[in-house]
Each structure stands twice: as C-alpha cells, then as structure tokens.
Coordinates of C-alpha atoms and ligand atoms in Angstrom, one line a residue:
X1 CA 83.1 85.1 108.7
X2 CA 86.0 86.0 105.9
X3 CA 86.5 89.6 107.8
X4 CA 87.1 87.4 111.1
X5 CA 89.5 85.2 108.8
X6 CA 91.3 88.2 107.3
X7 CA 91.6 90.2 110.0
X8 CA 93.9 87.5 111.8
X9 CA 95.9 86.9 108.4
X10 CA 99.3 88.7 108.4
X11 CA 100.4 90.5 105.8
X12 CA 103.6 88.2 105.1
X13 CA 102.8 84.0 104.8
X14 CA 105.6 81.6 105.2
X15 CA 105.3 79.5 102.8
X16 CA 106.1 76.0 104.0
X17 CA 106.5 73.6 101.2
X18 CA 110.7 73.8 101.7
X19 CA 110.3 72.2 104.8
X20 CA 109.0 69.3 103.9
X21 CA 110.9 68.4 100.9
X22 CA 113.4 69.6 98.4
X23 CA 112.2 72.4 96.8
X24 CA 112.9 75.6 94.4
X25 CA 115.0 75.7 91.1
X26 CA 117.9 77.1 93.2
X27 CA 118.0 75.1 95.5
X28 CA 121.5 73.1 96.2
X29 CA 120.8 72.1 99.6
X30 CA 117.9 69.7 99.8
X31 CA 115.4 69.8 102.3
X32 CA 116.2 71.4 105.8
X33 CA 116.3 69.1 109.0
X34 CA 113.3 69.2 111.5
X35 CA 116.0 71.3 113.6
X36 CA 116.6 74.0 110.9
X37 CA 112.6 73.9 109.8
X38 CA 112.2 74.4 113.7
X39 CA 114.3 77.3 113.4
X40 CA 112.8 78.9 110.7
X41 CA 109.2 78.8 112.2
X42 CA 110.1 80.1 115.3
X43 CA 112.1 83.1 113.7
X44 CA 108.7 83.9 111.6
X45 CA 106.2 83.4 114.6
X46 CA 108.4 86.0 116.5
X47 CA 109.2 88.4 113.7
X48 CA 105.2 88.4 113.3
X49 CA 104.5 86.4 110.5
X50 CA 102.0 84.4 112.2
X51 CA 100.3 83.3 108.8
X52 CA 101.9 80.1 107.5
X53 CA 100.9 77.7 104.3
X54 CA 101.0 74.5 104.0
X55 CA 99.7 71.4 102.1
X56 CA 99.2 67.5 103.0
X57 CA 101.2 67.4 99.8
X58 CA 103.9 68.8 100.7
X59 CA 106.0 66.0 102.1
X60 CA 106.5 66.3 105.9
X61 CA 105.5 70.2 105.9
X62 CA 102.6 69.2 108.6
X63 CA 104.5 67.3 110.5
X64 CA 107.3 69.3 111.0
X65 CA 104.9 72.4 112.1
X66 CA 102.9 70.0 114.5
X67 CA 105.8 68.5 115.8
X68 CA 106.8 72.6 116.1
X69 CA 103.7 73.4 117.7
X70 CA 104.0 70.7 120.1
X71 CA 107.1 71.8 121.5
X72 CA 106.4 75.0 121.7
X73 CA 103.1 75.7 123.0
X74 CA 103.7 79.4 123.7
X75 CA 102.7 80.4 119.5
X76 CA 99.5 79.7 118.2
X77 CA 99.8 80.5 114.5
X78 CA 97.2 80.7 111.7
X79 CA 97.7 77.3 109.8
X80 CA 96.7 77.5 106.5
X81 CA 96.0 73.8 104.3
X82 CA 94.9 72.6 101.5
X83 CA 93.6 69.4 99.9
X84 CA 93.3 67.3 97.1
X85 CA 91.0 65.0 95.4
X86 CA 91.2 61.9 93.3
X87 CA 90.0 61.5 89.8
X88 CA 86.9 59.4 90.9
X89 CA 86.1 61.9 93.6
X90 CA 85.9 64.9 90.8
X91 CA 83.2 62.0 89.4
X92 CA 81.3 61.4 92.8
X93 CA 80.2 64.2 95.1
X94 CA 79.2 61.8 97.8
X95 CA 83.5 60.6 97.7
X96 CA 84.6 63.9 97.2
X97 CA 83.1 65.2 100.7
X98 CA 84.5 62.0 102.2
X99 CA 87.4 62.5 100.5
X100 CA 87.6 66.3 101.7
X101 CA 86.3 65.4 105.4
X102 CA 89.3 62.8 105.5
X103 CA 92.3 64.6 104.5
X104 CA 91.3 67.7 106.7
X105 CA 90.9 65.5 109.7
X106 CA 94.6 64.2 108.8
X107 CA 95.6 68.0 108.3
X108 CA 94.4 68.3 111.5
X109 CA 95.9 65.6 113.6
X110 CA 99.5 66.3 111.8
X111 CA 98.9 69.9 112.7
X112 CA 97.9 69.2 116.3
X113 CA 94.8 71.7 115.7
X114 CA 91.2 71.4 115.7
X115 CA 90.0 73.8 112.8
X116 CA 92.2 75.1 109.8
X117 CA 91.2 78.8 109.5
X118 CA 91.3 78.3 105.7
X119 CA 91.2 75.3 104.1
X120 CA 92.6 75.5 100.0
X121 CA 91.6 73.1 97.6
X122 CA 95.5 72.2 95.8
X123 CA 94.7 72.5 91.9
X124 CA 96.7 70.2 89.9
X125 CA 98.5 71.9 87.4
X126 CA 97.1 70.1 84.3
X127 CA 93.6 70.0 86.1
X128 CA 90.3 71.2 84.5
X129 CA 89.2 73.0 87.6
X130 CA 85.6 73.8 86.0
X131 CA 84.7 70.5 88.0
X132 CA 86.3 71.1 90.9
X133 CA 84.7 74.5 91.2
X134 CA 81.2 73.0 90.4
X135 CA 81.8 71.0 94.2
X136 CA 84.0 72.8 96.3
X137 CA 81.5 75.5 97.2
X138 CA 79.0 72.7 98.5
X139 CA 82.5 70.9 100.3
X140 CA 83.5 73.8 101.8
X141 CA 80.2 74.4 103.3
X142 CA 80.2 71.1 104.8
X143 CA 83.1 71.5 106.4
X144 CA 82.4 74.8 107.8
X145 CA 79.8 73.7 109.4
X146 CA 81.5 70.5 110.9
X147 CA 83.2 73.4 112.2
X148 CA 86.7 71.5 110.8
X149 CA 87.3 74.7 108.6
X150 CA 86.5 78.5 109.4
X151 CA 86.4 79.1 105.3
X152 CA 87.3 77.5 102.1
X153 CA 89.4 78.4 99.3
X154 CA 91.4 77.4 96.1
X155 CA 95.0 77.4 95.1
X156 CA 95.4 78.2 91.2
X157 CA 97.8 78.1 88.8
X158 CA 96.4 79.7 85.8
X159 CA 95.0 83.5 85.7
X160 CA 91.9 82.7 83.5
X161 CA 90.5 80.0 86.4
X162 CA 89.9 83.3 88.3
X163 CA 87.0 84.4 86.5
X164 CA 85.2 81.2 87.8
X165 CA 86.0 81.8 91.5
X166 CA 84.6 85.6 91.6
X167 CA 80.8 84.8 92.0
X168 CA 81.0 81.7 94.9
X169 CA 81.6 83.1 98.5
X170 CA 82.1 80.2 99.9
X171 CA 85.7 80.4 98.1
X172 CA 86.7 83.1 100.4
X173 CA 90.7 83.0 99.9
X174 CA 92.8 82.3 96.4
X175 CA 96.2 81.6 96.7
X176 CA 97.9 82.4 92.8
X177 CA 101.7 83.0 91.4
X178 CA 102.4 86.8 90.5
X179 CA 106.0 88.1 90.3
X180 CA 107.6 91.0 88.3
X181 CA 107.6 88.5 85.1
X182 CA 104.5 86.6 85.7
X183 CA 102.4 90.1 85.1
X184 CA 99.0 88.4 83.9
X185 CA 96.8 88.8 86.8
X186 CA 97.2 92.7 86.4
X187 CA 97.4 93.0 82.7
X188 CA 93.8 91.2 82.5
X189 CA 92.7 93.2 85.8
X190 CA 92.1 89.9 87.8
X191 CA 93.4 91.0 90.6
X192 CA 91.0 94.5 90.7
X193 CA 88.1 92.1 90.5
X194 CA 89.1 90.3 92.9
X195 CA 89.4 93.2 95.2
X196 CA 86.7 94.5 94.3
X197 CA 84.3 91.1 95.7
X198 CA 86.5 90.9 98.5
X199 CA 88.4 87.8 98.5
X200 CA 91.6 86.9 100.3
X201 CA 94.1 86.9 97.9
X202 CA 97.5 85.2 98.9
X203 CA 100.3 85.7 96.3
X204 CA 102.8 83.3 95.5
X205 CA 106.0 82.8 93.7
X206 CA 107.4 86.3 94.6
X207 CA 110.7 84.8 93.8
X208 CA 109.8 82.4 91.0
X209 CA 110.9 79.8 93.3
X210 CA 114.2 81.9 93.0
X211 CA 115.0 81.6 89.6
X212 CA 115.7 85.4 90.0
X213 CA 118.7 84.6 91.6
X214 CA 120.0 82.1 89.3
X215 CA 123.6 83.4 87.4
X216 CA 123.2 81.9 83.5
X217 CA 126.1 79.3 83.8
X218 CA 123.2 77.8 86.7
X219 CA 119.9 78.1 84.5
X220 CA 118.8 74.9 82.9
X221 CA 118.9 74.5 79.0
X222 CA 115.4 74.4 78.9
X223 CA 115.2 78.2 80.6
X224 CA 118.1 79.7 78.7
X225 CA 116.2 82.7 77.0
X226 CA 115.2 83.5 80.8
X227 CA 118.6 84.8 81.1
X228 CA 118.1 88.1 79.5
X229 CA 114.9 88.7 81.5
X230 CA 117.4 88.4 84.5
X231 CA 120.1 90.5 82.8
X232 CA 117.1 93.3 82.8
X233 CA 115.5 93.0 86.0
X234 CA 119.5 93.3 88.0
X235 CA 119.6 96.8 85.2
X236 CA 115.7 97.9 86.4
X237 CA 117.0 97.5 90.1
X238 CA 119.9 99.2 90.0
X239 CA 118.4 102.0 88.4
X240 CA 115.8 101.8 91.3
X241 CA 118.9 101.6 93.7
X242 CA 117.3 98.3 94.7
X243 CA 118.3 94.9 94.8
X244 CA 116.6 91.8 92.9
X245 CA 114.9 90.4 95.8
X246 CA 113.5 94.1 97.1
X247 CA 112.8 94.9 93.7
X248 CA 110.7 91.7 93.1
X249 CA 108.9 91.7 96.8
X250 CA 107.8 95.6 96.2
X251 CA 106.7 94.6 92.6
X252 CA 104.1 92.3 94.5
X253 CA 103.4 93.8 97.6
X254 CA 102.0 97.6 96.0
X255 CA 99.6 95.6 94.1
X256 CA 95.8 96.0 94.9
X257 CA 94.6 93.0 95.7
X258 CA 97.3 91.5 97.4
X259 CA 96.3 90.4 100.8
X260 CA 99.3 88.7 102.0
X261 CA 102.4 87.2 100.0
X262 CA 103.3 83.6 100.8
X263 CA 107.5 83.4 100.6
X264 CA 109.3 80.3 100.5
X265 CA 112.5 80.5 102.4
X266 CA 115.0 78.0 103.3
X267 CA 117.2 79.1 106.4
X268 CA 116.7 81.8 109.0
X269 CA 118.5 84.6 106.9
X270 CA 115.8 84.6 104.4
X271 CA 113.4 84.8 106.6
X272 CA 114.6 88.0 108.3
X273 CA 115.7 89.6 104.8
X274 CA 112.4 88.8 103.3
X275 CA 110.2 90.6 106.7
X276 CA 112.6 93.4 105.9
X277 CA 111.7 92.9 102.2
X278 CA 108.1 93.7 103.6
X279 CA 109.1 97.3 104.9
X280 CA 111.4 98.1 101.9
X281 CA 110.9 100.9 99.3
X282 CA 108.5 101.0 96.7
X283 CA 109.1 101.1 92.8
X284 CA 109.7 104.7 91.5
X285 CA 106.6 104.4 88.8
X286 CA 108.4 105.1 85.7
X287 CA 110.9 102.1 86.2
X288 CA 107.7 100.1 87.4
X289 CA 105.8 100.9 83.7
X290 CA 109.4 99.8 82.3
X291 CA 108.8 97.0 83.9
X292 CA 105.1 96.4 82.2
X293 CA 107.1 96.9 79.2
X294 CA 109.9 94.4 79.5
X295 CA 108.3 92.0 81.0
X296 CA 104.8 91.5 80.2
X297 CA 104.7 89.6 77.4
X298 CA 107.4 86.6 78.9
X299 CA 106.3 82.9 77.1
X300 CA 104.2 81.0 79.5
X301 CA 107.0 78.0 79.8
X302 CA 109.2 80.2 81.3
X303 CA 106.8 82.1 84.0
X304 CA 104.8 79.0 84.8
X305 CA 107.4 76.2 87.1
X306 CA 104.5 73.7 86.6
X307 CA 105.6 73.7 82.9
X308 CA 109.8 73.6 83.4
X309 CA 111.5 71.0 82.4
X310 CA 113.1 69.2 85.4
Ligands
NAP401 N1 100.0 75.1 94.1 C1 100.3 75.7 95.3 O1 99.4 75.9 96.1 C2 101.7 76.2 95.5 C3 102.7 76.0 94.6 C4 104.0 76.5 94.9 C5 104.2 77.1 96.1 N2 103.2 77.2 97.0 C6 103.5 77.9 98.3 O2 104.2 79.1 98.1 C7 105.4 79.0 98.9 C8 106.5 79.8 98.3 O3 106.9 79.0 97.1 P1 107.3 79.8 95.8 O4 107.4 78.8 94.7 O5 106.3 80.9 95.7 O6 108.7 80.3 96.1 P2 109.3 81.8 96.2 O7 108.9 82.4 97.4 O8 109.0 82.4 94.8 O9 110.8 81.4 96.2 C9 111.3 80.7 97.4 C10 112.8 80.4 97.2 O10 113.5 81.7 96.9 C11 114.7 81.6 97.6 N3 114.7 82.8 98.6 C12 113.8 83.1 99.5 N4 114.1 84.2 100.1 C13 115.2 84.7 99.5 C14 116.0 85.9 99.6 N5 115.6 86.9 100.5 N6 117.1 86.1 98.8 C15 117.4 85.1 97.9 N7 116.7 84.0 97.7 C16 115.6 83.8 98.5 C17 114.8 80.3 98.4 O11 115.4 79.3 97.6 P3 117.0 79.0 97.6 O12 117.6 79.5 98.9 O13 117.0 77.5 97.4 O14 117.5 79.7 96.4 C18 113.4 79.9 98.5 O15 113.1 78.5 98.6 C19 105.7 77.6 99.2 O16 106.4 77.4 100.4 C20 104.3 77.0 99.3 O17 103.8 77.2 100.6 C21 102.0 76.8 96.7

C-alpha cells in the first residue's frame, strides 16, 4: 500500500496553507485571491509538482483547490490532508473515529475527491501526542478500510515525537520542519531511522516560513539574535556561490530521508524559482559541516515558529 502511495508522491509538495489565509513571517501581502491561488496551482500541476498539502485548518486552502479542481478537470493531483481532534475525542476513542470519519468526509467534499491518498493527523503545537499516537493507528485503519484514506500519517512539530511513530505502520507518512538552522532531526539521526523503516517523510519549513529572507530592520524584537544566523548563512552561500534560498532548499533536499519537501509559496515566481531550486547545486561538504557547526546548536524559540512571538 505505502509503495503505491510513494510511488505517485512527487519529489516537490506545494504546500498550501498561504492560500487560505495570511501566512509566513515575511509576509506583507496577506492572503492571495482565489484568482492568484488558481494561478499558483495550475503553474505547479504543470511544472510537475503534482503532490500538494493541505489542512481543514488552513482557512479556505480546500476550497480554493476544489473550487481549482472543479474548473479544471484536465489535473488530477495527489491531495494530501490532515485532521484534527478535540480535547474530549483524545478522551474517547468511539468520538475520535467519529470525529476523524467526519472531518475527512468534509476534506473530501471541499476537495471534490473521493479518497485522500494520505490522510495526516495536524499535531497541535503544545499537544502531548503520546495519546494521540496510542489511537491514530486504530483511526487510520478504519478509514483505510472505509476506503476514505489510502494511508494515514502524522504532522509533527517536535523531533523527539519521532521515536514514537517508527514502530506503527499504519503511520505511513510524517510531515516535520527541517531547514539549514533547524538541524535536530539529523544531529539525533531521526531522519536515518526513519529511512531505514521506510516511512514517507515530507519536510517542511525549508524556508522557516521565510525568515531567511528577512533584512534585520524587518525581524521582530523577539527574533533579534536571529539576525546573526542570517548574517552567516548569506557568508556560507556566497562562499558556496549560492544564494540563500538555493542554499537552504539543497541543505534539505541531499538529506536521506527526505521523501519530498513541502514549500510554501505565495505567487507564481516562487513557484518556478523554488522547482528550479529542486534541480540546483548541492553544498560543497566542507561549507555544509560549517554549516553543522554554525548552526546546530540555534535556541529552540528561534527555530521553532510555533514558539515566536506574534
Ligand atoms: N503543522 C503542519 O502540518 C504545518 C505547519 C506549517 C506549514 N505546513 C505546510 O508546509 C507548507 C510550507 O510552509 P512553511 O512554514 O514550511 O514555509 P516555507 O516553505 O519555509 O516558507 C514559505 C514562505 O517563504 C517565502 N518563499 C517561498 N519561496 C520563496 C523563494 N523562492 N524566494 C524567497 N521567498 C520565498 C514565501 O513567503 P513571502 O513571499 O511572504 O516571504 C512563502 O510563504 C505550508 O504551506 C503547509 O502546507 C504544515
């Protein structure tokens, strides 16, 4: 079942939370109109990434992709979703699967589809996900066989909830953050084991939600001290004759482990920088282990957006 889910899974994921509200740290614009999130799905289904990610939290994201998909009946991509469940439902298996059957069948109908090929379960930032991952093997099950879902998975936030995910198969796909300063998942060789059992790992925040593009005079107080870590990334790729955004999207992409990386993007232009991204250079390795050095021990506030001050 996951080989017939991976093998359809392109190696680039539009990411598709900025289409259905405001989103990102450098963002000035605001959400973009149904015309402009039309725009930038149809300029990803043709340049081949046929892989997107969304959420029924995500604002509109759905709806603007089924409202897509309806007019244009010509691309069939891979809609990924995800889920999420109330307090009382963590408390009571029989709600959670009701829960879970309900807000797929909504996923669904705002989608205009009639199975998700992977179905995440959207962790909550503060979340002890111990519970969740004592019931979402049994959920996902469920919904596999109501043949809503071709497999089930879980969006994390923290690298030490992987451990807990390695051992279920029914959580088939992970989606986690990993960037050039957000090193953990490799440091504590997460992602190796999760290569090694096979799972479908997407990887997120490639950009930090593009705080890597952020000049200092633009950088909340709260993220000041980030501002050297910018200062050295720009120095590590120059030296790499890079820029920022191909140095931070190699960073990611050469890691084992990485199945596909989900990118946010706001406009058209991204999304044809960031499939050229894809193809770019890798990191010579010394300036890479530079990297390991500079970078890897960044305070948790800053590589984590869940914990920014707004
Ligand atoms: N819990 C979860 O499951 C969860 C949480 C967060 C995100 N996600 C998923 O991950 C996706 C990506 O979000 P992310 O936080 O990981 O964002 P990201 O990809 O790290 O950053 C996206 C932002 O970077 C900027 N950008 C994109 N391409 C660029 C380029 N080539 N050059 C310069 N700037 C560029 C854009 O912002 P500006 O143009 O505004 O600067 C864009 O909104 C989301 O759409 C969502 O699907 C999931």
């Amino acid at each position: 079942m996951i080989q017939e889910v991976r093998s359809l899974v392109t190696p680039l994921t539009l990411g598709t939370v900025q289409l259905g509200m405001a989103y990102g740290i450098a963002n000035q614009k605001g959400k973009p109109d149904m015309e402009t999130g039309h725009k930038i799905l149809k300029s990803a289904a043709e340049l081949g990434v046929t892989t997107w990610d969304t959420s029924r939290h995500y604002g509109v994201s759905e709806e603007v992709i089924g409202n897509f998909l309806k007019n244009n009946t010509s691309y069939s991509p891979y809609v990924i979703s995800k889920f999420k469940w109330s307090d009382r439902a963590l408390e009571n298996e029989k709600l959670a699967k009701q829960e879970a059957l309900a807000q797929v069948r909504t996923s669904l109908q705002a989608l205009g589809q009639d199975q998700l090929p992977i179905l995440l379960y959207h962790t909550d930032k503060d979340q002890d996900i111990r519970r969740v991952i004592s019931i979402l093997p049994g959920v996902c099950r469920l919904l596999r066989e109501e043949g809503l879902i071709k497999a089930g998975g879980i969006s994390l936030y923290y690298p030490k909830d992987v451990a807990a995910i390695l051992e279920e198969p029914e959580i088939a796909a992970v989606q986690l953050p990993i960037n050039v300063f957000d090193q953990r998942l490799v440091a504590n060789k997460a992602m190796d084991e999760l290569a090694d059992v096979g799972k479908l790992v997407f990887a997120r925040s490639v950009f930090l939600q593009g705080l890597f593009f952020l000049t200092e005079d633009k950088l909340p107080s709260s993220l000041k001290g980030v501002a050297y870590y910018i200062d050295e990334l720009k120095k590590l790729a120059d030296r790499a004759e890079m820029t920022v955004a191909q140095f931070a999207f190699s960073y990611v992409r050469d890691i084992r482990g990485v199945s596909s990386i989900v990118f946010g993007a706001d406009n058209v232009e991204q999304v044809k920088q960031n499939v050229q991204l894809w193809n770019g250079k890798s990191i010579p390795d010394e300036i890479r282990e530079n990297a390991h050095k500079i970078f890897g021990n960044i305070d948790e506030r800053i590589i984590t957006p869940g914990l920014w001050k707004s």
